[in-house]
Tab-separated table of N, CA, C and O in Angstrom:
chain	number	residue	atom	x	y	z
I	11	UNK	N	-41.743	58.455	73.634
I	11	UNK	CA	-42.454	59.525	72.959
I	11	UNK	C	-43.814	59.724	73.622
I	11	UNK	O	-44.515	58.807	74.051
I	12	UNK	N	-44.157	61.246	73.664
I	12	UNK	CA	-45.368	61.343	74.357
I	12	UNK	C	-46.500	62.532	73.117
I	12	UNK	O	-46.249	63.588	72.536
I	13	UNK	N	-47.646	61.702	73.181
I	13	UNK	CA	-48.334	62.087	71.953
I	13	UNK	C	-49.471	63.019	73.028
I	13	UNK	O	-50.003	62.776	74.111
I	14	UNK	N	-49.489	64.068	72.163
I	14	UNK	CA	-51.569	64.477	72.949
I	14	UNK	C	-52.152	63.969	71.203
I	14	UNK	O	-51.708	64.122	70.065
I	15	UNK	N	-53.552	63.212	71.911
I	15	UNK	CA	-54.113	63.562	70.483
I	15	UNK	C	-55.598	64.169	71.027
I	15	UNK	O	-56.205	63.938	72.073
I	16	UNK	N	-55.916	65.007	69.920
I	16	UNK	CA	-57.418	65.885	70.367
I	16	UNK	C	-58.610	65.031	69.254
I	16	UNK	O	-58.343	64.521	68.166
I	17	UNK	N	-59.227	65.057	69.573
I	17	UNK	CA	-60.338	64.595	69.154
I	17	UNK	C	-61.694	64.788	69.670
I	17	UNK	O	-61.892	64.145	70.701
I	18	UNK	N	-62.928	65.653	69.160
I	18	UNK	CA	-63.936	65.191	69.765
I	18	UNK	C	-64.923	63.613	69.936
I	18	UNK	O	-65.872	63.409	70.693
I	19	UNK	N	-64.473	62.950	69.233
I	19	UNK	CA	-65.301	61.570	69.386
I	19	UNK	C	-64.123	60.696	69.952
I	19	UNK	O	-63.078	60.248	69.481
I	20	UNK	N	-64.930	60.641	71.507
I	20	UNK	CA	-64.156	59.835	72.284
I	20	UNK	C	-63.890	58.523	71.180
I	20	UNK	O	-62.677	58.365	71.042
I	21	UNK	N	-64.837	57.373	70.217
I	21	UNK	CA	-64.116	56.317	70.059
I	21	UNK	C	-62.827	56.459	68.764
I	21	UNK	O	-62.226	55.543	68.202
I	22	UNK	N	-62.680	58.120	68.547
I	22	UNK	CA	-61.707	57.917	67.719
I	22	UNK	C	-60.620	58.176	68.829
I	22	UNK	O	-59.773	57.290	68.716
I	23	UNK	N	-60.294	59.061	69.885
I	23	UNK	CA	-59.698	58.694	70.327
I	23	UNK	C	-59.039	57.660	71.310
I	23	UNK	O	-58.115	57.771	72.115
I	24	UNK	N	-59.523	57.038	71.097
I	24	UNK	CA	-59.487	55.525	71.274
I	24	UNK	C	-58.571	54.654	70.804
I	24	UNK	O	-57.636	53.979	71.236
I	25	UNK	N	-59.150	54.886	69.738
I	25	UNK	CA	-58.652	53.991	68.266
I	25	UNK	C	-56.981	54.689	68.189
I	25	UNK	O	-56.001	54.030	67.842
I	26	UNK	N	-56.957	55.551	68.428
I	26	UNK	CA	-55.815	56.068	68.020
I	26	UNK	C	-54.575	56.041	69.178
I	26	UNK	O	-53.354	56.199	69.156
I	27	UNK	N	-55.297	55.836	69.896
I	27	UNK	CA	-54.467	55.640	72.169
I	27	UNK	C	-54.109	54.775	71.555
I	27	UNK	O	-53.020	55.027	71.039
I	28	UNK	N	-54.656	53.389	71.222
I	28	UNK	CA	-54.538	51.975	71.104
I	28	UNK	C	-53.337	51.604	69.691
I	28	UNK	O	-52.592	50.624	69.672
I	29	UNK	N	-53.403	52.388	68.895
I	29	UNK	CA	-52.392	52.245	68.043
I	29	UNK	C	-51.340	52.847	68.243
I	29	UNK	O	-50.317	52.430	67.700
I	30	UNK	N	-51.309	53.824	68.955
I	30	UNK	CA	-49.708	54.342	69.515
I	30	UNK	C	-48.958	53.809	70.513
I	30	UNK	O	-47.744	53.815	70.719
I	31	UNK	N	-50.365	53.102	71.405
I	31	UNK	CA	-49.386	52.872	73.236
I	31	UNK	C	-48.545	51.131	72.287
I	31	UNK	O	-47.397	50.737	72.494
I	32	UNK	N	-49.663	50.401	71.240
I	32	UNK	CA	-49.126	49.437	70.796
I	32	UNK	C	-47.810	49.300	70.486
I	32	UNK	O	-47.199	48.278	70.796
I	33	UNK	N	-47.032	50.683	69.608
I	33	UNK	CA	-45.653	51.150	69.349
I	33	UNK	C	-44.980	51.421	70.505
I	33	UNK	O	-43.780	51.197	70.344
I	34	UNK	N	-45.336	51.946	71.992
I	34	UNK	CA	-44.970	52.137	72.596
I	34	UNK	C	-45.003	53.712	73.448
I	34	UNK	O	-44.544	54.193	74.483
I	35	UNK	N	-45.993	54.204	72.096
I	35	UNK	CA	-46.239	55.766	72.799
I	35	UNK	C	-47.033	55.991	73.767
I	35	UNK	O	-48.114	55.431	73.952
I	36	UNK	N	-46.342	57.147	74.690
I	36	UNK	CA	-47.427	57.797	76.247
I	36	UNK	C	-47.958	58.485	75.387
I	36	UNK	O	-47.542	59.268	74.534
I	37	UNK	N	-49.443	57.919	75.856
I	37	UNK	CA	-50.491	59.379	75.203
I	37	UNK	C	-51.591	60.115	76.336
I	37	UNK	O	-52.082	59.657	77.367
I	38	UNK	N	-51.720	61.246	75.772
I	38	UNK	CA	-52.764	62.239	76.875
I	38	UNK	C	-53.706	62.559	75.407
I	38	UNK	O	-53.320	62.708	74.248
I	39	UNK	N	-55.139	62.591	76.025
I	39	UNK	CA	-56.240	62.569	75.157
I	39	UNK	C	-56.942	63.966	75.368
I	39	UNK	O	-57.656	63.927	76.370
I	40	UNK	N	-56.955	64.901	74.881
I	40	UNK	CA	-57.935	65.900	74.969
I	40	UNK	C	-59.562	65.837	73.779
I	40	UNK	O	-59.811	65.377	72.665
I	41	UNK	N	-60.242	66.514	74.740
I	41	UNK	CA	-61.825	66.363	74.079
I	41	UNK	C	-61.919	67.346	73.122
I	41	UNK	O	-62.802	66.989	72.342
I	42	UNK	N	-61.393	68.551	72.739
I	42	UNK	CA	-60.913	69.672	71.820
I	42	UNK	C	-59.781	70.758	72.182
I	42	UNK	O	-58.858	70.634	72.987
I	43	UNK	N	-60.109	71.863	71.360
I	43	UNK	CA	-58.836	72.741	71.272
I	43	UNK	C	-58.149	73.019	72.629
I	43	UNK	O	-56.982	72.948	73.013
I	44	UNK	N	-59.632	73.454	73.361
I	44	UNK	CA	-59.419	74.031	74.556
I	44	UNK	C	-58.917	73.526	75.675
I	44	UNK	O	-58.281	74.254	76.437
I	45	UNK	N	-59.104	72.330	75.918
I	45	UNK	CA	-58.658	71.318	76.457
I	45	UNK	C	-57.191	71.171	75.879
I	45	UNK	O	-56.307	71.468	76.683
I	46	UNK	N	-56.854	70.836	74.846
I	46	UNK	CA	-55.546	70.801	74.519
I	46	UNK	C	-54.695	71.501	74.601
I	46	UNK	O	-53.555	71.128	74.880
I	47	UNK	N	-55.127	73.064	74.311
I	47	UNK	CA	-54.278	73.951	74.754
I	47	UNK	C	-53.868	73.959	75.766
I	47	UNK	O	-52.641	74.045	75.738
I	48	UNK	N	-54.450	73.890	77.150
I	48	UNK	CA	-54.612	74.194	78.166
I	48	UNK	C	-53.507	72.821	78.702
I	48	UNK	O	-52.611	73.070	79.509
I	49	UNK	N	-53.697	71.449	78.171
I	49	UNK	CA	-52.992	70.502	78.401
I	49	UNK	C	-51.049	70.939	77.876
I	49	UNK	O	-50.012	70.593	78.442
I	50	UNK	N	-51.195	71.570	76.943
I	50	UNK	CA	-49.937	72.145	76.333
I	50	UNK	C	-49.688	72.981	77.005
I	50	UNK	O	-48.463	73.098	76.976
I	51	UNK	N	-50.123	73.711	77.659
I	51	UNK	CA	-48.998	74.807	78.395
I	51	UNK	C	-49.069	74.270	79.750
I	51	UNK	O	-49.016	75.092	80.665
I	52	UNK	N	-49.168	73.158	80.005
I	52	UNK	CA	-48.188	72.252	81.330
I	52	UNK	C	-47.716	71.127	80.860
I	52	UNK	O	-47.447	70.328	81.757
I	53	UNK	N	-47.473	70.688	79.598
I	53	UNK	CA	-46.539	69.574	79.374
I	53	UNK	C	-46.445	69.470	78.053
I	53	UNK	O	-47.373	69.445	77.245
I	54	UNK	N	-44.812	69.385	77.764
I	54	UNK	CA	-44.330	69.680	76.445
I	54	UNK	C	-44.328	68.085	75.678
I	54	UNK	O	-43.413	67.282	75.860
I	55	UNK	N	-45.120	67.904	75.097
I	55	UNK	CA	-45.509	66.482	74.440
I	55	UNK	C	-44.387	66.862	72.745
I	55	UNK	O	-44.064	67.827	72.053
I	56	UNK	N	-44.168	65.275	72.810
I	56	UNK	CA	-43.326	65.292	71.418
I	56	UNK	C	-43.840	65.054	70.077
I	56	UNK	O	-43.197	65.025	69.027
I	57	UNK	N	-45.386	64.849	70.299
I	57	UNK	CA	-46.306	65.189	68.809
I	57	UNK	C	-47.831	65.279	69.296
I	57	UNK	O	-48.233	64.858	70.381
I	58	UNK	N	-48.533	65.838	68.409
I	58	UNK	CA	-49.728	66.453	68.391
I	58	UNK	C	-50.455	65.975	67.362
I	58	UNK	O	-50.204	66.285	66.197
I	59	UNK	N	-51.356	65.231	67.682
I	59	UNK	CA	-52.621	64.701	66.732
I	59	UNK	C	-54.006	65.434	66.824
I	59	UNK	O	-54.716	65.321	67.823
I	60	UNK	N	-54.312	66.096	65.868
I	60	UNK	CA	-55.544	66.989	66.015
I	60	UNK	C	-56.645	66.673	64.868
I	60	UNK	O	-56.433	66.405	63.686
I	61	UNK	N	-57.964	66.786	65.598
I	61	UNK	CA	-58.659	66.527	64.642
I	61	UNK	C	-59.014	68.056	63.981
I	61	UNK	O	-58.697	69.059	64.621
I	62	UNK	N	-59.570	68.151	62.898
I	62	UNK	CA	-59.840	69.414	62.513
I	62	UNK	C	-60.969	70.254	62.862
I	62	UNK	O	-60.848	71.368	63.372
I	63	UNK	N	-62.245	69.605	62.529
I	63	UNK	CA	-63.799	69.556	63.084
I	63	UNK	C	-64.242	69.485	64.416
I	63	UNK	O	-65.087	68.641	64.714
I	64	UNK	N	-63.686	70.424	65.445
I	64	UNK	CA	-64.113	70.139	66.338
I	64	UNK	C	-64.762	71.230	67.416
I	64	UNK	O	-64.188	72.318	67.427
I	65	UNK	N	-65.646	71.107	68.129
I	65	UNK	CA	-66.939	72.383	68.659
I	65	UNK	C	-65.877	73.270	69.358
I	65	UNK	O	-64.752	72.830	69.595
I	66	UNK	N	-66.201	74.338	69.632
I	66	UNK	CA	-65.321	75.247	70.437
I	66	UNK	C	-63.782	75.534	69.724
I	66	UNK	O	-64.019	75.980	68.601
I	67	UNK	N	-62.396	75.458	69.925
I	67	UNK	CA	-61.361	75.568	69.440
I	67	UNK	C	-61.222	74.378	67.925
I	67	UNK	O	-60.745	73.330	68.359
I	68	UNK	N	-61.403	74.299	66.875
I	68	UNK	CA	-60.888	73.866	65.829
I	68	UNK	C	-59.285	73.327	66.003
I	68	UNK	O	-58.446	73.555	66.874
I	69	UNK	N	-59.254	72.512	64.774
I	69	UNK	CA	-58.054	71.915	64.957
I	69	UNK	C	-57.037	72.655	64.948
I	69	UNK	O	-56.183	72.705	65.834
I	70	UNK	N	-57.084	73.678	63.296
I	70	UNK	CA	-56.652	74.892	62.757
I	70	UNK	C	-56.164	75.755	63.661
I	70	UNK	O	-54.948	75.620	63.799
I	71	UNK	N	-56.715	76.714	64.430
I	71	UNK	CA	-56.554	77.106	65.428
I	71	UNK	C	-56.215	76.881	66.844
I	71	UNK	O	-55.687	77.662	67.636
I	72	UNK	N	-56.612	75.679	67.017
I	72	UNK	CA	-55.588	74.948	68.188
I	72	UNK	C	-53.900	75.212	66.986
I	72	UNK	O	-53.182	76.194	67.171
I	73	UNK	N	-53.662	74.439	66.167
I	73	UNK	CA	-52.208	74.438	65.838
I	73	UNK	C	-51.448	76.069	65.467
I	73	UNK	O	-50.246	76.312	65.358
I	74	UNK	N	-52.253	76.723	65.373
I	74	UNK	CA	-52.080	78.296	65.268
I	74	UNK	C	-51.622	78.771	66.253
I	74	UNK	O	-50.641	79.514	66.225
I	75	UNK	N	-52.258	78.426	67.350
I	75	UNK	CA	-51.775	78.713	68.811
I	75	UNK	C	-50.749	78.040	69.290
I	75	UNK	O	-50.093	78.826	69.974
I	76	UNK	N	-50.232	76.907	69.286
I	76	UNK	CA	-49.334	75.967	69.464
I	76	UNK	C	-48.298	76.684	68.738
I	76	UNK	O	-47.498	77.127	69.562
I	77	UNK	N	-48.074	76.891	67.928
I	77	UNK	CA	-47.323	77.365	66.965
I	77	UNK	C	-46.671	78.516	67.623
I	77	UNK	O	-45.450	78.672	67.614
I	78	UNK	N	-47.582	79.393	68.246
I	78	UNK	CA	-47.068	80.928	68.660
I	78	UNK	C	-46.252	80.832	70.031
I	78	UNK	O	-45.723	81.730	70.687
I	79	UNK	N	-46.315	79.585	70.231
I	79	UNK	CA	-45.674	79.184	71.649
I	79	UNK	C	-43.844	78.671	71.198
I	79	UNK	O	-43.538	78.427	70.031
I	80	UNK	N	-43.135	78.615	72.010
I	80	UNK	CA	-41.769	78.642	71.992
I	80	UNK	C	-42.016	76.896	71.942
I	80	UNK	O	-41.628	76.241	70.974
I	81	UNK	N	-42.571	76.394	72.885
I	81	UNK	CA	-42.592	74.810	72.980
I	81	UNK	C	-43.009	73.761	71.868
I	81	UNK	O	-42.672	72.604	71.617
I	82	UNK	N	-43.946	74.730	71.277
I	82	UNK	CA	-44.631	73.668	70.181
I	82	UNK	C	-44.144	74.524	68.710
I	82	UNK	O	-45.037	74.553	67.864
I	83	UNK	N	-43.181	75.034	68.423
I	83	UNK	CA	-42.763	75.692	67.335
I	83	UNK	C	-42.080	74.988	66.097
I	83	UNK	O	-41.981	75.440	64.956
I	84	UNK	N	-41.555	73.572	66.669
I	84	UNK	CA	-41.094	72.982	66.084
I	84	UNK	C	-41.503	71.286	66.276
I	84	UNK	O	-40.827	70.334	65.886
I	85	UNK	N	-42.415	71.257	66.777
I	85	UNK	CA	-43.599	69.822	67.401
I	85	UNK	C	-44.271	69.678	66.341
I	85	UNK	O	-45.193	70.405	65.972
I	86	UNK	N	-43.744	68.511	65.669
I	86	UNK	CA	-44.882	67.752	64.803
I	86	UNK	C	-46.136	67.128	65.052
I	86	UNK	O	-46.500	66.136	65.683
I	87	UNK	N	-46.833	68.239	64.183
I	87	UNK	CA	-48.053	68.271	64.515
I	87	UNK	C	-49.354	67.864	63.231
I	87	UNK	O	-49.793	68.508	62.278
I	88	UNK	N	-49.605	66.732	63.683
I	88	UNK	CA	-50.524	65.990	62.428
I	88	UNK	C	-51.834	66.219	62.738
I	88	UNK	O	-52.149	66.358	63.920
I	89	UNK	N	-52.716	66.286	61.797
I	89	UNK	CA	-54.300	66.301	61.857
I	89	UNK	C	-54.531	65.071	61.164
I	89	UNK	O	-53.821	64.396	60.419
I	90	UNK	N	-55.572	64.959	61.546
I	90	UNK	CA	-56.173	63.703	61.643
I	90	UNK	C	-57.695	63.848	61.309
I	90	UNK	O	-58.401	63.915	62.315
I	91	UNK	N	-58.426	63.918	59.971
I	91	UNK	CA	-59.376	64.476	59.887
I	91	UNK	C	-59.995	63.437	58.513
I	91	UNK	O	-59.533	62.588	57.749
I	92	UNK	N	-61.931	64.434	58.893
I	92	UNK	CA	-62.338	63.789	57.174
I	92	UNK	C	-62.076	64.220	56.171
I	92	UNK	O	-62.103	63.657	55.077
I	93	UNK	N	-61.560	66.119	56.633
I	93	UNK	CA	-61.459	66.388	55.340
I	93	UNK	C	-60.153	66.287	54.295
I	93	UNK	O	-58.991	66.387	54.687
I	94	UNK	N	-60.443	66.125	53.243
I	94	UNK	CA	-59.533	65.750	52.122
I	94	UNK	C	-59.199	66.800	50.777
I	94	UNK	O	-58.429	66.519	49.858
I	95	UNK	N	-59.999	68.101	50.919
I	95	UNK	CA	-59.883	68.917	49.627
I	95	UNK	C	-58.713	69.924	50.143
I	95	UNK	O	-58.491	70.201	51.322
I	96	UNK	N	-58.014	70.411	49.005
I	96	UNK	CA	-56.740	71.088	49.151
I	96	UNK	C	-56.687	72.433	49.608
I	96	UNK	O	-55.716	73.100	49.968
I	97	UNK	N	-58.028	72.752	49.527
I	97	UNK	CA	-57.977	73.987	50.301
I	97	UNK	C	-57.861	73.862	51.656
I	97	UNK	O	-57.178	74.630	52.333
I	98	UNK	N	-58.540	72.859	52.134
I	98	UNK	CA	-58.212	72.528	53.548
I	98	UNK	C	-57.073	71.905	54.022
I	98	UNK	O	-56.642	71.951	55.174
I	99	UNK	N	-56.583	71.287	53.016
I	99	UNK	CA	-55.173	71.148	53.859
I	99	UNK	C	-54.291	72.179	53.164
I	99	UNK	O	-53.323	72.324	53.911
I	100	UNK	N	-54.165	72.903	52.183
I	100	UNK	CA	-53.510	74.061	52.550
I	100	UNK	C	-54.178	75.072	53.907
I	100	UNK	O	-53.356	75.299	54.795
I	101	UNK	N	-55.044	75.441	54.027
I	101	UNK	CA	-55.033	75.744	55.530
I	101	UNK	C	-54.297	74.847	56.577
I	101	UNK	O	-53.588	75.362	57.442
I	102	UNK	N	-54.390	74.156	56.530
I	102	UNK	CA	-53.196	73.020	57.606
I	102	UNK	C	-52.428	73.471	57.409
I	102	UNK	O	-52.144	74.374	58.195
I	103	UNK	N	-51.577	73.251	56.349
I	103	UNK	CA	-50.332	73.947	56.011
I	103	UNK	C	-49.739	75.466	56.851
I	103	UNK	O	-48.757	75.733	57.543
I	104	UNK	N	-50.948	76.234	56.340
I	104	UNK	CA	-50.772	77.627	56.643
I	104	UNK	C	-50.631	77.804	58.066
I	104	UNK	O	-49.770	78.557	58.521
I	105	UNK	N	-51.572	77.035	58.929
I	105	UNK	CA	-51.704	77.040	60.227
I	105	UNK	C	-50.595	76.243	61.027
I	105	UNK	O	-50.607	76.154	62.255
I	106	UNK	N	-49.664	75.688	60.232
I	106	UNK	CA	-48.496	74.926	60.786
I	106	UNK	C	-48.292	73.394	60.846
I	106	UNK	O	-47.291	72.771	61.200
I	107	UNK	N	-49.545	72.922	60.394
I	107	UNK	CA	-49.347	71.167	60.653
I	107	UNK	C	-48.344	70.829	59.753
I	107	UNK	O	-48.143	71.438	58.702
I	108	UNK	N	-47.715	69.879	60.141
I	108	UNK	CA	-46.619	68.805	59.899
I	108	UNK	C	-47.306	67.832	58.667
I	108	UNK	O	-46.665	67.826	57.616
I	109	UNK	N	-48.173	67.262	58.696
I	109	UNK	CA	-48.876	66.391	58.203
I	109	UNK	C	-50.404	66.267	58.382
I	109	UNK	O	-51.186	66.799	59.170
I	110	UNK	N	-50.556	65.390	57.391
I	110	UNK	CA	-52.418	64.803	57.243
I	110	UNK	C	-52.620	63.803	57.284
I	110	UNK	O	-52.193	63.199	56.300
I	111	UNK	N	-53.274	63.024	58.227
I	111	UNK	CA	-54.253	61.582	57.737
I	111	UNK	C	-55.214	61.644	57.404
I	111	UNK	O	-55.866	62.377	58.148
I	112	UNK	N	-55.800	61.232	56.572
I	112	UNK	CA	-57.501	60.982	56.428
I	112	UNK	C	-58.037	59.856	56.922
I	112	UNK	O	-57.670	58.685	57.018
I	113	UNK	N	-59.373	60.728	57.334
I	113	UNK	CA	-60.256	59.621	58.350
I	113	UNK	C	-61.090	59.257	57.289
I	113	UNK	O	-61.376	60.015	56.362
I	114	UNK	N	-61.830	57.096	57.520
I	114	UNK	CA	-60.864	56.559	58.050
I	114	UNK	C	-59.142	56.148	57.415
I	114	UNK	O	-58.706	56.232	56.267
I	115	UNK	N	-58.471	55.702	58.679
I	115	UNK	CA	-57.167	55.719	58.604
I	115	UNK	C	-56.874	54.063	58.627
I	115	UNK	O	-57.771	53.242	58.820
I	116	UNK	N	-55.334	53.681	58.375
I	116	UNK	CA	-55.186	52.028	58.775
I	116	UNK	C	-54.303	52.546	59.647
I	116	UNK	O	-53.546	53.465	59.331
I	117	UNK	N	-54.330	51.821	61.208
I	117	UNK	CA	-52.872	51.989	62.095
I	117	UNK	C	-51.639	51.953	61.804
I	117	UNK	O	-50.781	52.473	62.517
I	118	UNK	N	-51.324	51.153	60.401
I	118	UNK	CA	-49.948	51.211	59.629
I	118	UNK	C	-49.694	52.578	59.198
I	118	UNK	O	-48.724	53.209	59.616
I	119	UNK	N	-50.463	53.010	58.449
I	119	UNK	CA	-50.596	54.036	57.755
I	119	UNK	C	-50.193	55.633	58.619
I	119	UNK	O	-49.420	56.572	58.424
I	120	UNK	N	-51.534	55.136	59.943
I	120	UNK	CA	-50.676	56.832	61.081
I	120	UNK	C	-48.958	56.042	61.015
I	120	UNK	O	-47.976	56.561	60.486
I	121	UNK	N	-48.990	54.999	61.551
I	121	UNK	CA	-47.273	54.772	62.587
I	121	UNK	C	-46.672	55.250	61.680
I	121	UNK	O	-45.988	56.206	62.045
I	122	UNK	N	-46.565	54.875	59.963
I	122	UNK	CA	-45.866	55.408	58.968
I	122	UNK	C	-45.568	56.806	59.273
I	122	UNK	O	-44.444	57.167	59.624
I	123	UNK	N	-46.536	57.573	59.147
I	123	UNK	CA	-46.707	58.813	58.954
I	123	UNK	C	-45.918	59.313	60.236
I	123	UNK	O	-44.970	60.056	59.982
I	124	UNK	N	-46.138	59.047	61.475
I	124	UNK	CA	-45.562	59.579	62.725
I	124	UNK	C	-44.098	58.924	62.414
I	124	UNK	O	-43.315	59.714	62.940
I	125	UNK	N	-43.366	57.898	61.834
I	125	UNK	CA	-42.438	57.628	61.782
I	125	UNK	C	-41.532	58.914	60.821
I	125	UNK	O	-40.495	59.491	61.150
I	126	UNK	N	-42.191	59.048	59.811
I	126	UNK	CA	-41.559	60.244	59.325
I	126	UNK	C	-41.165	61.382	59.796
I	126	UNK	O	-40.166	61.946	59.349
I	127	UNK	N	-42.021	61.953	60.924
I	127	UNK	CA	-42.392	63.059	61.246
I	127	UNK	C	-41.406	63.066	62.463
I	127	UNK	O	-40.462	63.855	62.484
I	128	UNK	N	-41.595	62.341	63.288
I	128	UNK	CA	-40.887	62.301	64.450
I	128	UNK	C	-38.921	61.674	64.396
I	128	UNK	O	-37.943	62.154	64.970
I	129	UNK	N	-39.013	60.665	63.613
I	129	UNK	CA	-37.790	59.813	63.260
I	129	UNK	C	-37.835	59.165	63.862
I	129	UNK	O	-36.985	58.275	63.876
């Protein structure tokens, strides 16, 4: 399995390389949307970790765009964020994510979650 996860704070993405490659996942790290996008339309990754809060392309809108693409239409796609009120993750929703973690997270807790999502 090959993960992108976006994040602007390099040590979360970190934290999060380190708990997937542990399971066994290839991961590619983007610094935000733009970057990620741009990483997505040259390689079709089998899940997407996005943070929500982030300068330039948002999480929201990174998965909006992903979405409108043939490749990522059906790519489970989790955010990974602080926020926790339902309006915001119904926007997730709306915008296409798969799922939510809240930051902080336990590494059991993502693998769970990606275990669902992916099988």
């Amino acid at each position: 399995m090959h993960a992108l996860i976006v994040d602007d704070s390099k040590s979360m993405r970190s934290v999060v390389r380190m708990t997937l490659t542990d399971v066994g996942y290839e991961v590619t790290e983007a610094c935000d949307g733009n970057e990620a996008l741009s990483l997505a339309k040259k390689h079709k990754y089998d899940v997407v970790i996005t943070d929500v809060d982030m300068p330039g392309k948002d999480g929201l809108t990174l998965i909006k765009e992903l979405r409108e693409t043939s490749n990522y239409r059906h790519t489970p796609i989790l955010t990974l964020t602080t926020q926790i009120g339902d309006v915001k993750k119904n926007q997730g929703r709306l915008a296409g994510a798969t799922g939510w973690v809240t930051k902080p997270f336990s590494p059991k807790e993502l693998i769970a979650v990606l275990a669902k999502l992916v099988g």
